[in-house]
Short mmCIF file of C-alpha atoms in Angstrom, two decimals:
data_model
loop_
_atom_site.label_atom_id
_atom_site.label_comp_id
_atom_site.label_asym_id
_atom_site.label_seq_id
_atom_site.Cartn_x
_atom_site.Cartn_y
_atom_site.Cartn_z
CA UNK A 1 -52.77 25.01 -13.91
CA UNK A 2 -55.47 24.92 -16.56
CA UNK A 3 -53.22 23.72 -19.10
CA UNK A 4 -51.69 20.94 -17.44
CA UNK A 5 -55.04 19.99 -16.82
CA UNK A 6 -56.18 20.36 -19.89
CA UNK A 7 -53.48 18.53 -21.39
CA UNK A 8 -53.94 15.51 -19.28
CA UNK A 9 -57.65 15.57 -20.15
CA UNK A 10 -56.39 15.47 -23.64
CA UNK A 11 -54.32 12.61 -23.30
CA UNK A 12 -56.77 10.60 -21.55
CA UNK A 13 -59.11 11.61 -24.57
CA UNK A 14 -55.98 10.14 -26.88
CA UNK A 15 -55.66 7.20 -24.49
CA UNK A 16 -59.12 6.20 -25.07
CA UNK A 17 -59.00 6.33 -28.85
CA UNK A 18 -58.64 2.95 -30.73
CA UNK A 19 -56.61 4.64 -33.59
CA UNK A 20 -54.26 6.78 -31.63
CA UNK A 21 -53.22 3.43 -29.38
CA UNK A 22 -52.56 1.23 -32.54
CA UNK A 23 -50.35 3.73 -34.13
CA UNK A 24 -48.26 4.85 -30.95
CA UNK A 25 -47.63 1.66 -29.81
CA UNK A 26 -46.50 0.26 -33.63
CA UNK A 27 -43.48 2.87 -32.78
CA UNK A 28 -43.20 1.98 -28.81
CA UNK A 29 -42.98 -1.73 -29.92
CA UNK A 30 -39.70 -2.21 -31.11
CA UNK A 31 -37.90 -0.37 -28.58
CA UNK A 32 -39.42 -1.47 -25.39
CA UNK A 33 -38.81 -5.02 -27.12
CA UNK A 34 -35.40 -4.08 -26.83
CA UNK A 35 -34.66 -2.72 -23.93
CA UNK A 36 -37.09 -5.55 -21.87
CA UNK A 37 -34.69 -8.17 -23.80
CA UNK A 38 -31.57 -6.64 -23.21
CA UNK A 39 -32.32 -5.65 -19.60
CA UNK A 40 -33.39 -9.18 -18.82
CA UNK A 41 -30.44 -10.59 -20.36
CA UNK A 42 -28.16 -8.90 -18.46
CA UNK A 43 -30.34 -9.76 -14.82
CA UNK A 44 -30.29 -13.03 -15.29
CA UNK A 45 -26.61 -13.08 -16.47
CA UNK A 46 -25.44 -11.40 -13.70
CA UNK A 47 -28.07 -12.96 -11.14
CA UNK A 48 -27.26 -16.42 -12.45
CA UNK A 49 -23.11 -16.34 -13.19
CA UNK A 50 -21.62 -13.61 -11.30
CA UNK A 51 -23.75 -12.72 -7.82
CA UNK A 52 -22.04 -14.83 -5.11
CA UNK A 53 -23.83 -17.41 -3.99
CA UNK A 54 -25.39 -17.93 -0.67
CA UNK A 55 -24.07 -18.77 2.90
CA UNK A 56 -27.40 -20.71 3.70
CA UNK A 57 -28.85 -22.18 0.56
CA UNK A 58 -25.96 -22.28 -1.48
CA UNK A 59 -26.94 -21.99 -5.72
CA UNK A 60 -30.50 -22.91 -4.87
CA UNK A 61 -31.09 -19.39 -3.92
CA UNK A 62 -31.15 -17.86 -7.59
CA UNK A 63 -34.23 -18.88 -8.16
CA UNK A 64 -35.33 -15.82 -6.98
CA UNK A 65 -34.45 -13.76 -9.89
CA UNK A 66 -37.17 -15.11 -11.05
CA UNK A 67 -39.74 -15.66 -8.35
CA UNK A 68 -39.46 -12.23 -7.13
CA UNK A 69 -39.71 -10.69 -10.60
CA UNK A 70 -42.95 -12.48 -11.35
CA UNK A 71 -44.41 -12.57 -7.73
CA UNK A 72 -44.15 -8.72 -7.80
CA UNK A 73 -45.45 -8.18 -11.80
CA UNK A 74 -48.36 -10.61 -10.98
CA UNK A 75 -49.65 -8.05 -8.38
CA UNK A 76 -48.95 -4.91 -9.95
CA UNK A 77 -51.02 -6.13 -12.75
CA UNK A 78 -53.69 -7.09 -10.94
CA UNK A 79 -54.01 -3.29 -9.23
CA UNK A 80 -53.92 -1.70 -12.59
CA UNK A 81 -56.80 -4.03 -13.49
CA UNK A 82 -58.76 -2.85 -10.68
CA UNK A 83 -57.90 0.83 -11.88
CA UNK A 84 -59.07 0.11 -15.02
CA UNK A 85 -62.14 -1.31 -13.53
CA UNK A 86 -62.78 1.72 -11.70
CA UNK A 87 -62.28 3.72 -15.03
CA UNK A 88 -64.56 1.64 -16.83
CA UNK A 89 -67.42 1.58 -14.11
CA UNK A 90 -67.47 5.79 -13.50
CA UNK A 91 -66.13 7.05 -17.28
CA UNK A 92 -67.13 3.69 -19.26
CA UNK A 93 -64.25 4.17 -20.98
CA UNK A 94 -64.48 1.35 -23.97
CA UNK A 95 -59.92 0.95 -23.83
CA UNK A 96 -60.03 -0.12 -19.93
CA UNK A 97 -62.20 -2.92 -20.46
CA UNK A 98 -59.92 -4.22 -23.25
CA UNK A 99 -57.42 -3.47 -21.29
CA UNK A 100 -58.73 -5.80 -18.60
CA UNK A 101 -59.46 -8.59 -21.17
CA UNK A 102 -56.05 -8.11 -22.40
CA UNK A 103 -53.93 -8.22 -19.50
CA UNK A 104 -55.75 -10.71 -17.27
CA UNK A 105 -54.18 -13.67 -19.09
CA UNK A 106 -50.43 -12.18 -18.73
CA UNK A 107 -51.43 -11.52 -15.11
CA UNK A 108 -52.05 -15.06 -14.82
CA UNK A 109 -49.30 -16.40 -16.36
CA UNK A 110 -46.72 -14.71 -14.06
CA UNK A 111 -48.71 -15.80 -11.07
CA UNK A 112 -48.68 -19.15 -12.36
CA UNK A 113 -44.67 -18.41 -12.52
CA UNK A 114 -44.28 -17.44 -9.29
CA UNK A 115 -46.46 -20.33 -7.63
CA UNK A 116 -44.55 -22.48 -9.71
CA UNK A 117 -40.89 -21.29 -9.20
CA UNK A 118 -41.65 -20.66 -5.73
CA UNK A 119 -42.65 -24.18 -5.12
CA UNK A 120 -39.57 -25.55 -7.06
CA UNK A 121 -37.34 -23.65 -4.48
CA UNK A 122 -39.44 -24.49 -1.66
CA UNK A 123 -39.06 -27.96 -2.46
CA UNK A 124 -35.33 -28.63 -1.13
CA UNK A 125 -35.25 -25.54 1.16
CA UNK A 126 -38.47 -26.40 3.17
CA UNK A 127 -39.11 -29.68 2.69
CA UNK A 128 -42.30 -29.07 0.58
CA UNK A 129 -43.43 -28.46 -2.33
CA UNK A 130 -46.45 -26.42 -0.90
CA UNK A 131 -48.14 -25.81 2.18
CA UNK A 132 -51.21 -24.14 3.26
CA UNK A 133 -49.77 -20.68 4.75
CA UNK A 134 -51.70 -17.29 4.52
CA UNK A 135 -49.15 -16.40 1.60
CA UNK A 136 -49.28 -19.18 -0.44
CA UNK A 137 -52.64 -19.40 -0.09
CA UNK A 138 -53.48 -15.81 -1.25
CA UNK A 139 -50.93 -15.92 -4.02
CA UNK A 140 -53.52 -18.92 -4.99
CA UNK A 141 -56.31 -17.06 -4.64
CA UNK A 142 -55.12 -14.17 -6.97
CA UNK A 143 -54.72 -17.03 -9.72
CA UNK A 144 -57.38 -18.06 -8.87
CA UNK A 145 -58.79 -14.25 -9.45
CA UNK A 146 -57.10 -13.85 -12.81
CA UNK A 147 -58.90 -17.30 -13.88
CA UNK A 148 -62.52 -15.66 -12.56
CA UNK A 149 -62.02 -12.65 -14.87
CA UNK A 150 -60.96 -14.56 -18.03
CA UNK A 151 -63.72 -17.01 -17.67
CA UNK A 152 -66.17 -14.63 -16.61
CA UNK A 153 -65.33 -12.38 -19.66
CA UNK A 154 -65.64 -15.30 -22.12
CA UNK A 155 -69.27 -16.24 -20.62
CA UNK A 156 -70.81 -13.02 -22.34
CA UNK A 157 -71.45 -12.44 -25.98
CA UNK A 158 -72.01 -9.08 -25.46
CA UNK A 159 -68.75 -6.92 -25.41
CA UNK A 160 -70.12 -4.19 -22.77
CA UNK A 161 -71.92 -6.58 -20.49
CA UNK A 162 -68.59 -8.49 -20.29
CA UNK A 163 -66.63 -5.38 -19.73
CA UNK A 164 -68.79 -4.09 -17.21
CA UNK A 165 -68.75 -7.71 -15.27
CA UNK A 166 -65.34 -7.95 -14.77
CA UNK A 167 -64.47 -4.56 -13.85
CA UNK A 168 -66.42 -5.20 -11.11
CA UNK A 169 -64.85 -8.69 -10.17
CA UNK A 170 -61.27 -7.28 -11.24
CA UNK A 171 -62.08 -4.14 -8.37
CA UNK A 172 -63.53 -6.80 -5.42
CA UNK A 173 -60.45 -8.63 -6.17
CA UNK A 174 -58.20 -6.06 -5.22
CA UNK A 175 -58.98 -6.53 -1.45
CA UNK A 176 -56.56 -9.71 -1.68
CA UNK A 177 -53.37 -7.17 -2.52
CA UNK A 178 -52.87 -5.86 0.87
CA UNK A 179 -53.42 -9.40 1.87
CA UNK A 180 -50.77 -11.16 0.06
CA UNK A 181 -47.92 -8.05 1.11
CA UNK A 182 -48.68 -8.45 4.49
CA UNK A 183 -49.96 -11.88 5.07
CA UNK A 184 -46.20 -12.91 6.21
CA UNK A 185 -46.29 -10.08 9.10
CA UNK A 186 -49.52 -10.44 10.24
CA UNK A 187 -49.43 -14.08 10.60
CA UNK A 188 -47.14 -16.75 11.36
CA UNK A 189 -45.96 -17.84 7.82
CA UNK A 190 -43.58 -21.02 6.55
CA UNK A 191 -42.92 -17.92 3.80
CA UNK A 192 -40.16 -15.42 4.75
CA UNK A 193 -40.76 -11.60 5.51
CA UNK A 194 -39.93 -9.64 2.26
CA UNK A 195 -36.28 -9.45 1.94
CA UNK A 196 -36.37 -6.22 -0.06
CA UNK A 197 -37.25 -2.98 2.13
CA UNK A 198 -37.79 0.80 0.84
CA UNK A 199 -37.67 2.42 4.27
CA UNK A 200 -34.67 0.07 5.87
CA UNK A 201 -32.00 -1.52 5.05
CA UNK A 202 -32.59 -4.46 2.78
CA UNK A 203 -31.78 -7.82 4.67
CA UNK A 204 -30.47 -8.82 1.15
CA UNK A 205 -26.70 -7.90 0.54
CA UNK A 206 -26.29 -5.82 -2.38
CA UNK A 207 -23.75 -7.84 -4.27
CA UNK A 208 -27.43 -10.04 -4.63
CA UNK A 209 -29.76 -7.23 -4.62
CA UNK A 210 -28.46 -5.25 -7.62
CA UNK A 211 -28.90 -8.08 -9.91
CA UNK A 212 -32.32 -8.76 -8.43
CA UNK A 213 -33.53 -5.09 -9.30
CA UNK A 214 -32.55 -5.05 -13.06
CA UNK A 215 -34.52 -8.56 -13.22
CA UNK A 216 -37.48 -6.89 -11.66
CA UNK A 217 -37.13 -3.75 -14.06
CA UNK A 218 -37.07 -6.30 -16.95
CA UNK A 219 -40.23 -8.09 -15.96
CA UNK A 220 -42.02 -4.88 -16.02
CA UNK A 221 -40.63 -3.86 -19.15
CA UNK A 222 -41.63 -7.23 -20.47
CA UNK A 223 -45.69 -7.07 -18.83
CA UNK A 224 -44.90 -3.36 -20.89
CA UNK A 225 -44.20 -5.67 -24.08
CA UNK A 226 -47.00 -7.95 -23.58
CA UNK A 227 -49.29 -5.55 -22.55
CA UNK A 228 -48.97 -3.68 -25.46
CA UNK A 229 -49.11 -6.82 -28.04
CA UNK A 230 -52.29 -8.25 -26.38
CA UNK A 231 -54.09 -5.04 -26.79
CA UNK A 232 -53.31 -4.84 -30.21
CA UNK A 233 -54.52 -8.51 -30.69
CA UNK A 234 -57.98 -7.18 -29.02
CA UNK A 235 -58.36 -4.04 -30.75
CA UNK A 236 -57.87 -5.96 -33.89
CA UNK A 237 -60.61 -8.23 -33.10
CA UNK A 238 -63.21 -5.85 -32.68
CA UNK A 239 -62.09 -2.82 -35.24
CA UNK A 240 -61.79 -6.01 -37.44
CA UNK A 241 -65.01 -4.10 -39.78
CA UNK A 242 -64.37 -0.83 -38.86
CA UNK A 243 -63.19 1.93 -41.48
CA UNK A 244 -60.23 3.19 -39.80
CA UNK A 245 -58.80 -0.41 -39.41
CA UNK A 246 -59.32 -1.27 -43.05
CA UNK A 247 -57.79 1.68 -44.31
CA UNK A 248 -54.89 1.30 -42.04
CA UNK A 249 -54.27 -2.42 -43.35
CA UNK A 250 -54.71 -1.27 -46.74
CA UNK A 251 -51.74 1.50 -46.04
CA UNK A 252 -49.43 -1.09 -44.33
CA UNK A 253 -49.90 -3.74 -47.72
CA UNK B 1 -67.71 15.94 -12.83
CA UNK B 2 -71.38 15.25 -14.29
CA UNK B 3 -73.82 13.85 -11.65
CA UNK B 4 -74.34 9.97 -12.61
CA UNK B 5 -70.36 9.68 -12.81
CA UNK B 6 -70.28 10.99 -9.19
CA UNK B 7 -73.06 8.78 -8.25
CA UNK B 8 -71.30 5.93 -9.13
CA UNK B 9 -68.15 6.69 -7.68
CA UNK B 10 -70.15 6.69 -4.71
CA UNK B 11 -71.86 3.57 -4.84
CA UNK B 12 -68.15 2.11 -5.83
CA UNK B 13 -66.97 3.46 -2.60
CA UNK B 14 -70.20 2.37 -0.55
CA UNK B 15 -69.74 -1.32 -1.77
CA UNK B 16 -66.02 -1.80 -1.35
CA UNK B 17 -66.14 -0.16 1.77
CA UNK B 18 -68.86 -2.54 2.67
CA UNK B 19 -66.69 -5.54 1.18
CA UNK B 20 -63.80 -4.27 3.38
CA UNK B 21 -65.65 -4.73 6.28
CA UNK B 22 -67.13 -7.67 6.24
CA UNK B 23 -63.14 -8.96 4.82
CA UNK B 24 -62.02 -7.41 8.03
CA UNK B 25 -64.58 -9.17 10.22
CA UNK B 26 -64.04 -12.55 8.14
CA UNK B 27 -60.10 -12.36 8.78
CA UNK B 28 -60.50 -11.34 12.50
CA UNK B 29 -62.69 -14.29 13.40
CA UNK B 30 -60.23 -16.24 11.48
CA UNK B 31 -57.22 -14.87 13.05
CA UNK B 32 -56.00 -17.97 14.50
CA UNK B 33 -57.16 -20.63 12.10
CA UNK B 34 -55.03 -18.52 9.53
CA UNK B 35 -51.27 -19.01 11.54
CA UNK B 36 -49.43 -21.54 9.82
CA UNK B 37 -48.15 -22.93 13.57
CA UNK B 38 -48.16 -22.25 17.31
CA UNK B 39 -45.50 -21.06 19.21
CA UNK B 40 -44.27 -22.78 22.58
CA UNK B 41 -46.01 -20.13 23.97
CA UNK B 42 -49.40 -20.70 22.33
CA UNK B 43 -48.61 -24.21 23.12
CA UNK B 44 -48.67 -23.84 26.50
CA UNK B 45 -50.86 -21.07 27.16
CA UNK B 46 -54.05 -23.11 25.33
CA UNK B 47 -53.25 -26.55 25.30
CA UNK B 48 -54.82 -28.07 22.21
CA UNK B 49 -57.83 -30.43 23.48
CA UNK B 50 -58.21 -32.66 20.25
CA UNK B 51 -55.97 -35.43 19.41
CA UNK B 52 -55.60 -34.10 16.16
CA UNK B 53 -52.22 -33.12 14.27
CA UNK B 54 -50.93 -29.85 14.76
CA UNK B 55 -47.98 -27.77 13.70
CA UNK B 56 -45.60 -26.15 16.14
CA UNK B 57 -42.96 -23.34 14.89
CA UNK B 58 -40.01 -21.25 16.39
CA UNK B 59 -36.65 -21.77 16.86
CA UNK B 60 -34.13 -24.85 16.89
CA UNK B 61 -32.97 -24.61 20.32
CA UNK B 62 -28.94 -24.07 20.76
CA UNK B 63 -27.15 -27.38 21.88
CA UNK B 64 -30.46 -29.36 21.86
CA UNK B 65 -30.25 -31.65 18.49
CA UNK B 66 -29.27 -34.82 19.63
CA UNK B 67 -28.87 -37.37 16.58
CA UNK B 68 -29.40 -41.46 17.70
CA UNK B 69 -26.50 -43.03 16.79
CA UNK B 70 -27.79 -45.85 14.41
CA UNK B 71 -31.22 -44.64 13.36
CA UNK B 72 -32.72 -41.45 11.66
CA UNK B 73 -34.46 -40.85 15.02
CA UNK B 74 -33.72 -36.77 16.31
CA UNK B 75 -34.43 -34.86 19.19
CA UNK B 76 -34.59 -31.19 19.83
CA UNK B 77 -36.26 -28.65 21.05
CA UNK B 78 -38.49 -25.45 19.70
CA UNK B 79 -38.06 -22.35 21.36
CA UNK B 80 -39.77 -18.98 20.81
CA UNK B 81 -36.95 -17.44 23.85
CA UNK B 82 -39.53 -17.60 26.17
CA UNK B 83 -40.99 -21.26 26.54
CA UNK B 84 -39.50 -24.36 24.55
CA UNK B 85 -41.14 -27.71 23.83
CA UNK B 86 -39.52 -31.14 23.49
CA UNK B 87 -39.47 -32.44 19.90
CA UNK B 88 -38.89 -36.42 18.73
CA UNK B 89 -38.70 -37.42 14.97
CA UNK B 90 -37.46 -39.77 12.83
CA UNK B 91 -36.98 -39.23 9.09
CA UNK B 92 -35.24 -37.38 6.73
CA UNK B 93 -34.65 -33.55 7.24
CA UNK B 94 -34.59 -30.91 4.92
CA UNK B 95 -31.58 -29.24 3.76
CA UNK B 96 -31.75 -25.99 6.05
CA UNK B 97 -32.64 -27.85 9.22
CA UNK B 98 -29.99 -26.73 11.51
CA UNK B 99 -29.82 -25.42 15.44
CA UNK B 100 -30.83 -21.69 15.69
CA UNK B 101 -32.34 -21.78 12.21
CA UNK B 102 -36.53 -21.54 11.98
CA UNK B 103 -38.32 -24.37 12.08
CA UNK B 104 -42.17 -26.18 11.75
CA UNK B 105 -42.98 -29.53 12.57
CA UNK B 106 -46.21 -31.33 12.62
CA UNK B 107 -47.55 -33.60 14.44
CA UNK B 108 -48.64 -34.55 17.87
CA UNK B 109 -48.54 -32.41 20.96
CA UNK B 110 -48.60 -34.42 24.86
CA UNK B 111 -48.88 -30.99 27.05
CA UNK B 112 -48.82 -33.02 30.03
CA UNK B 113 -45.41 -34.39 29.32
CA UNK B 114 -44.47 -30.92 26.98
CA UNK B 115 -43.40 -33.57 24.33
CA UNK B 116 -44.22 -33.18 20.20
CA UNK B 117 -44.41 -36.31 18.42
CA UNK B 118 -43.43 -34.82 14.26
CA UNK B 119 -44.21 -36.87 11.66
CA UNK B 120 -42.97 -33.86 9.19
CA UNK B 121 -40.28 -31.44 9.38
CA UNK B 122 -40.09 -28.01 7.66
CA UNK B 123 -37.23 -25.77 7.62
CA UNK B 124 -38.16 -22.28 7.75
CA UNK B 125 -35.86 -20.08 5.96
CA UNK B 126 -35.31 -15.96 7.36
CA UNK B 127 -35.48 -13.06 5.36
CA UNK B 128 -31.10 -12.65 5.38
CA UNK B 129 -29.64 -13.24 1.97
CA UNK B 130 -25.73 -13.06 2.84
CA UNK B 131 -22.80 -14.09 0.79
CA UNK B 132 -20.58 -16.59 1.23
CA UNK B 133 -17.57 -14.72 0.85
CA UNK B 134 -18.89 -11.94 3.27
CA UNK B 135 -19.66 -14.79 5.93
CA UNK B 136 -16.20 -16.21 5.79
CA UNK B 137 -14.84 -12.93 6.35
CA UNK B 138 -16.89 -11.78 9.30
CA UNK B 139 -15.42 -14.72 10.96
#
């Protein structure tokens, strides 16, 4: 018992070292790369050529290996930044408030993907581009969220202050989560309930649903990707000076 | 755990339990504002007393679309399987607007005649994602 836990204390020692996290993810790079390119590719092959199309909406449907992907990414993403927040505010752990800095902007992006691709399907489907419905409206609102925490972080000079603000604002924002999943059963909704169920059957056929999954894996693998670039980009920018950084450039020439 | 770390996890927990709350108490005054539409049975339960627009949901109504013949002028009715309402509109429909299938207009509600006057039609699309191989064959 004492060495698991003292192995997990060691990692999360490792995990907030600057060093250790810009060597071991030089080497997780290129594979993850990999396997988030070749996993999407074969999604969105098989989601887009071969998965039959549907009774109801016909081709318009397929959109949704791409909303659902990005709709689910862009919340997942926002709870790890509240975990990180709540990391940085008890241990002050200097790696989860870059790690807020760096992932807020690939947060926003998907959002910005699934608002967007959402709207293009809702468009001949509904009858609307948008309308004001509790989901909708919170998916907004977690944009809107993402935008707060970038903007809030670039309003500070000072690294820790900025850190230490939006931790808090990425952990109040994390009351909108619960929100957004069950906005469509606790009110009436123009949005559909989830298609997609864990304890039931899925109300999606599976011919449509396997494709669907391997799209969602890829988007993970490919926040994974990002994830990992962005907070090399940010630990660049502030190791720029130090000695460890220098010497490691010097090594790489 | 050292003390201060502690002490901040608790005032963590005493402020976003305190944010929960008053999100709670926020939503459930809001409850009703938040629904997208009223049912028939909202409709005519609590009659809305402003002349404003409003937006009425459910179902289209089995054997109620009636097209006019030279116009793009529809009538059906809403139906949440226990009370229905009377809808008139005229204008173009979207794609999945068909009988049985969900539906929200908006527009004007006459509760003393049961009638809704839409000026917009949404179609409201369920949760079932079915091939259409898989339909053909079920038939």
């Amino acid at each position: 018992m004492n060495k698991i836990l003292g192995s997990i204390t060691l990692f999360y020692h490792k995990l907030g070292s600057y060093p250790w996290f810009y060597s071991i993810s030089s080497k997780l790079l290129p594979i993850s790369t990999f396997l988030a390119f070749m996993i999407f590719l074969l999604g969105i092959v098989w989601g887009i050529f071969y998965s039959p199309s549907d009774v109801t909406q016909g081709e318009i449907y397929r959109i949704i290996y791409m909303h659902v992907p990005a709709a689910s990414v862009a919340q997942s993403i926002y709870f790890s930044l509240a975990i990180a927040g709540f990391v940085y505010l008890v241990w002050k752990m200097k790696m989860a408030g870059l790690f807020i800095k760096a992932m807020a902007p690939i947060g926003a992006s998907f959002t910005i993907l699934a608002l967007v691709s959402g709207a293009i399907w809702g468009q001949p489907t509904w009858g609307t581009w948008w309308v004001w419905d509790a989901r909708l409206t919170s998916t907004l609102v977690l944009l809107l969220f993402y935008l707060a925490i970038i903007g809030l972080y670039s309003s500070f000079d000072n690294k820790k202050t900025a850190d230490q603000a939006v931790s808090i604002l990425a952990m109040v924002g994390a009351v909108n989560l619960p929100i957004i999943k069950k906005s469509v059963d606790w009110w009436n909704t123009l949005h559909q309930p989830s298609s997609i169920r864990i304890f039931e059957e899925s109300t999606i056929s599976s011919e449509m649903l396997y494709p669907l999954l391997i799209c969602i894996l890829s988007f993970y693998l490919m926040v994974f990707v990002f994830g990992l670039m962005a907070m090399r980009t940010e630990i660049a920018k502030r190791e720029m000076t130090k000695d460890w950084f220098k010497k490691m450039v010097k090594k790489n020439d | 755990m050292k003390q201060h770390r502690k002490n901040r996890i608790y005032v963590i927990l005493f402020v976003g339990i305190s944010i929960l709350i008053s999100i709670f108490l926020v939503f459930s005054a809001l409850q009703e504002n938040i629904n997208l539409f009223y049912s028939p049975t909202d409709l005519k339960n609590n009659p809305p007393v402003s002349d404003k627009s409003i937006r009425a949901g459910g179902l289209v109504k089995e054997n109620s679309l009636k097209r006019d013949k030279d116009s793009l002028k529809i009538k059906f009715e809403i139906t949440d399987l226990k009370n229905t309402i009377s809808v008139s509109y005229e204008g173009l429909l979207p794609d999945l607007f068909k009988e049985n299938k969900g539906v929200v207009a908006t527009g004007y509600f006459y509760s003393t005649s049961n009638e809704f006057i839409a000026y917009e039609i949404l179609a409201k699309h369920d949760e079932n994602y079915v091939p259409k191989e898989v339909k053909k064959a079920l038939e």
